[in-house]
């Protein structure tokens, strides 16, 4: 379906701030302040690869690297909120190209005080989407194994990053039931999808099991919650994965399941993925004069309904964290 913004956009909802550019500093600062007010501490931004490398762009053909400096600058100005990277898949991505990606990110962005750093070693944080497309053997070449994690750098492994300047906290995607072996080299794993039961990892009844796997292996478990899912304006054939927001009950169930698993932290899918209908960013109801486009409201017509819910659950998560004695630092 063709869309003609601002009259028609690729979402069932319409942003309260109107159509905007994620390269506009004032918009970014407003969004960071909004997320802070919702209890969010880390913003994980999509990064599609180094510019100039074939295939490193999002589904609209845009290389998101050009926005990173602006995002970091805005986060620095707002303060009190940090930025991490969501490494997106691109054609030809391998452990070797990821090694080159990490070198690029380290040289260009990690000097920013807005970059999130974790633990006493102050390591940056990377989520790796579609990590299962790379073999466990290749991940071992890059990330090592749990047994060699703290024995110092292996000089004979050309891309092994552990204990070196490119070392970081790496969070892989748990998609299928058998992914526990694939993710052994990672520092932890997340579930990403806000469409419940779309995958093994996004099935709420599995989260306590996944959390126990993480504890047994001294890894982080990061369940991903979302307010619903509806991408029918960009993928009309995918309506079977639509998840109604149920007046906020759907989001509440995901959060409660996450908290019951005693997670390391919780990720939210998403703040502003409008095309997939997972956003918590404030939305308005809007009907165009032409009558050709109409948009849904949040519950009670409250544009801030889901950011307010997020703040409430963020308080609960922090209270839980303060009561739960973990074997490692919390994210």
XYZ file of C-alpha atoms in Angstrom:
331
model
C 0.000 0.000 0.000
C 1.330 3.424 -0.926
C 1.360 6.111 1.758
C 1.676 9.857 1.328
C 2.771 11.511 4.596
C 1.609 13.487 6.399
C -1.918 12.750 5.159
C -1.413 8.984 5.133
C 1.264 7.087 7.047
C 2.224 3.420 7.358
C 0.701 2.948 10.820
C -2.673 2.355 12.480
C -1.710 5.175 14.875
C -0.582 8.767 14.302
C 2.217 10.452 16.297
C 1.058 13.183 18.645
C 4.064 15.273 17.568
C 3.133 14.732 13.920
C 5.416 13.292 11.285
C 9.028 13.982 12.184
C 12.628 13.315 11.262
C 14.860 11.291 13.578
C 17.653 13.570 12.455
C 16.053 16.664 13.984
C 17.867 17.590 17.197
C 14.901 19.275 18.880
C 12.698 16.260 18.171
C 15.346 13.883 19.502
C 15.787 15.903 22.681
C 12.030 15.965 23.224
C 11.854 12.203 22.742
C 14.747 11.557 25.129
C 13.093 13.719 27.761
C 9.846 11.849 27.202
C 11.569 8.494 27.650
C 13.306 9.684 30.819
C 9.933 10.725 32.204
C 8.656 7.205 31.447
C 11.409 5.652 33.571
C 13.530 4.520 30.630
C 17.277 4.638 31.233
C 18.823 3.179 28.066
C 17.759 3.852 24.481
C 18.830 1.121 22.052
C 19.091 2.496 18.515
C 19.004 0.525 15.270
C 22.356 0.457 13.498
C 22.418 -1.132 10.053
C 26.154 -1.191 9.380
C 29.017 0.872 8.071
C 28.176 3.355 5.312
C 29.547 2.386 1.928
C 29.226 -1.339 2.583
C 26.677 -2.831 0.135
C 23.377 -3.806 1.732
C 23.863 -1.878 4.967
C 20.580 -0.006 5.072
C 17.157 -0.400 6.604
C 14.075 -1.578 4.729
C 13.607 1.909 3.268
C 17.156 1.933 1.926
C 18.389 4.389 4.582
C 21.740 3.886 6.294
C 21.054 4.759 9.923
C 24.713 5.425 10.696
C 24.286 9.001 9.492
C 21.927 9.713 12.406
C 24.060 8.308 15.236
C 26.092 11.454 15.932
C 22.889 13.492 16.112
C 21.295 10.971 18.475
C 24.311 10.992 20.783
C 24.494 14.788 20.738
C 20.839 15.061 21.705
C 21.258 12.506 24.514
C 24.273 14.438 25.828
C 22.246 17.650 25.912
C 19.327 16.065 27.746
C 21.461 14.086 30.186
C 20.388 11.253 32.450
C 19.756 8.821 29.615
C 22.186 6.557 27.777
C 22.441 5.043 24.303
C 23.309 1.491 23.209
C 23.392 -0.137 19.783
C 21.042 -2.646 18.181
C 23.169 -4.335 15.510
C 20.796 -5.049 12.647
C 21.368 -7.793 10.046
C 22.581 -6.976 6.558
C 23.457 -9.057 3.525
C 26.786 -10.798 3.989
C 27.040 -10.162 7.736
C 29.597 -12.495 9.359
C 31.665 -12.590 12.525
C 34.447 -10.920 10.534
C 32.258 -8.057 9.290
C 30.881 -7.560 12.811
C 34.461 -7.262 14.032
C 34.961 -4.487 11.471
C 31.649 -2.924 12.572
C 32.818 -2.858 16.185
C 36.081 -1.207 15.202
C 34.139 1.427 13.290
C 31.683 2.123 16.133
C 34.505 2.259 18.694
C 36.520 4.744 16.680
C 33.597 7.003 15.806
C 31.078 6.920 18.656
C 32.220 5.333 21.897
C 33.945 8.495 23.092
C 30.541 10.090 23.655
C 29.520 10.362 27.327
C 26.003 9.434 26.218
C 27.051 5.864 25.353
C 25.910 3.378 27.987
C 28.742 1.595 29.769
C 28.341 -1.318 32.112
C 30.094 -2.629 35.186
C 33.517 -1.938 36.619
C 35.123 -2.324 33.187
C 32.701 0.205 31.708
C 31.901 -1.915 28.654
C 29.494 -0.725 25.932
C 26.323 -2.700 25.236
C 25.306 -4.291 21.946
C 22.104 -6.132 21.136
C 22.576 -8.423 18.124
C 19.378 -8.927 16.157
C 19.048 -12.159 14.134
C 22.184 -13.497 15.798
C 21.059 -17.016 14.884
C 22.024 -16.409 11.242
C 25.677 -16.787 12.272
C 26.939 -20.165 13.482
C 27.909 -20.809 17.084
C 31.432 -21.664 15.878
C 31.753 -18.215 14.307
C 30.474 -16.544 17.459
C 33.112 -18.405 19.456
C 35.767 -16.977 17.143
C 34.540 -13.469 17.926
C 33.283 -13.741 21.520
C 35.108 -16.780 22.888
C 33.465 -19.269 25.236
C 32.222 -18.962 28.800
C 35.275 -20.879 30.023
C 37.867 -18.525 28.495
C 35.971 -15.316 29.259
C 38.421 -13.959 31.829
C 41.782 -15.481 30.946
C 43.056 -12.587 28.874
C 43.195 -11.998 25.126
C 44.106 -14.881 22.838
C 46.646 -13.419 20.474
C 46.372 -16.262 17.979
C 42.678 -15.528 17.306
C 42.562 -12.626 14.900
C 38.997 -11.523 15.652
C 38.614 -12.587 19.307
C 37.647 -9.395 21.128
C 37.458 -10.503 24.765
C 39.598 -8.515 27.195
C 40.650 -6.240 24.340
C 39.612 -2.696 23.342
C 36.542 -3.947 21.426
C 35.169 -6.031 24.293
C 31.571 -5.274 25.251
C 28.374 -6.760 26.643
C 26.742 -8.726 23.816
C 23.060 -9.682 23.974
C 21.902 -12.236 21.403
C 18.378 -13.002 20.219
C 16.730 -16.147 21.608
C 14.355 -17.176 18.829
C 13.993 -20.966 18.816
C 13.972 -23.482 21.638
C 17.353 -24.922 20.654
C 19.119 -21.550 20.650
C 20.648 -22.146 24.081
C 23.750 -23.614 22.431
C 24.000 -20.860 19.835
C 23.939 -18.192 22.547
C 26.562 -19.745 24.807
C 29.231 -17.201 23.801
C 27.021 -14.199 24.530
C 26.793 -12.287 27.790
C 23.031 -12.637 27.692
C 19.969 -12.847 25.491
C 16.722 -11.038 24.767
C 13.438 -12.016 23.129
C 12.702 -8.878 21.026
C 9.270 -9.668 19.574
C 6.222 -7.954 21.032
C 3.907 -10.395 19.243
C 3.496 -13.057 21.918
C 4.078 -16.666 20.844
C 5.508 -15.513 17.503
C 8.660 -17.367 18.572
C 9.741 -19.647 21.405
C 11.520 -16.708 22.996
C 8.457 -14.446 22.838
C 6.200 -17.059 24.455
C 5.524 -15.773 27.967
C 5.337 -19.223 29.535
C 8.982 -19.830 28.618
C 10.414 -16.782 30.364
C 10.996 -18.340 33.773
C 12.854 -21.185 32.040
C 14.956 -18.761 30.006
C 15.727 -16.747 33.113
C 16.918 -19.899 34.882
C 19.142 -20.800 31.924
C 20.663 -17.342 32.171
C 21.277 -17.662 35.905
C 22.814 -21.105 35.492
C 25.238 -19.740 32.887
C 25.891 -16.377 34.560
C 24.219 -14.530 31.691
C 21.691 -11.729 31.488
C 18.081 -12.516 30.607
C 16.273 -9.545 29.067
C 12.626 -10.237 28.206
C 11.132 -7.867 25.649
C 7.679 -6.418 26.242
C 5.425 -4.426 23.955
C 1.946 -2.868 23.933
C 0.674 -4.863 20.949
C 1.503 -5.589 17.335
C -0.114 -4.497 14.082
C 1.911 -4.178 10.888
C -1.009 -4.635 8.498
C -0.445 -1.281 6.802
C 2.993 -2.401 5.658
C 2.486 -6.200 5.633
C -1.211 -6.869 4.985
C -0.452 -10.573 4.607
C 0.788 -10.765 8.220
C -2.494 -10.130 10.021
C -2.287 -13.485 11.851
C 0.503 -11.995 13.990
C -1.544 -8.942 14.985
C -1.926 -8.562 18.741
C -4.629 -6.184 19.948
C -3.635 -3.728 22.668
C -6.706 -4.714 24.707
C -6.944 -1.342 26.389
C -3.500 -1.822 27.940
C -4.112 -5.351 29.259
C -1.785 -6.905 26.672
C 1.116 -4.662 27.725
C 0.362 -5.346 31.373
C 0.473 -9.131 30.873
C 3.842 -8.925 29.155
C 5.274 -6.748 31.911
C 3.930 -8.990 34.680
C 5.412 -12.074 33.020
C 8.724 -10.249 32.683
C 8.782 -9.227 36.339
C 7.861 -12.736 37.481
C 10.981 -14.076 35.748
C 13.270 -11.876 37.904
C 14.995 -10.468 34.818
C 18.315 -8.643 34.598
C 16.402 -5.796 32.986
C 13.465 -5.404 30.590
C 13.557 -4.133 27.027
C 10.589 -2.495 25.330
C 9.698 -3.169 21.706
C 9.311 -0.382 20.952
C 9.411 3.344 21.574
C 8.657 4.393 17.981
C 8.376 1.478 15.558
C 5.143 2.903 14.169
C 5.030 0.660 11.103
C 4.757 -2.466 13.259
C 2.350 -0.895 15.719
C 4.571 -1.569 18.722
C 5.221 2.039 19.717
C 4.598 3.536 23.134
C 5.410 7.044 21.883
C 2.378 9.321 22.403
C -0.259 9.074 19.680
C -3.332 11.067 18.745
C -6.498 9.942 17.036
C -6.777 11.618 13.672
C -9.171 11.378 10.753
C -8.220 13.109 7.536
C -10.687 15.385 5.793
C -10.505 13.211 2.705
C -11.832 10.300 4.705
C -9.181 8.058 3.193
C -7.155 7.584 6.353
C -8.174 7.124 9.966
C -6.132 6.240 13.010
C -6.733 4.506 16.303
C -6.624 6.158 19.716
C -4.811 4.933 22.787
C -7.107 3.870 25.661
C -9.282 6.649 27.102
C -8.024 8.917 24.336
C -4.871 9.523 26.397
C -1.821 10.063 24.151
C 0.450 9.270 27.122
C -1.350 6.110 28.219
C 1.509 3.739 27.383
C 4.358 5.952 28.561
C 2.504 6.329 31.874
C 2.099 2.553 32.087
C 5.799 2.188 31.351
C 6.700 4.494 34.237
C 4.572 2.459 36.638
C 6.190 -0.831 35.605
C 9.669 0.727 35.584
C 9.127 1.606 39.254
C 8.095 -1.984 39.940
C 11.173 -3.299 38.133
C 13.497 -1.066 40.139
C 11.815 -2.116 43.389
C 12.235 -5.753 42.408
C 15.884 -5.185 41.523
C 16.565 -3.584 44.870
C 15.122 -6.644 46.624
C 16.767 -9.259 44.436
C 20.383 -10.132 45.128
C 21.882 -11.160 41.786
C 25.208 -12.858 41.172
C 26.296 -10.027 38.863
C 25.717 -6.310 38.383
C 22.312 -5.395 37.049
C 22.073 -3.606 33.702
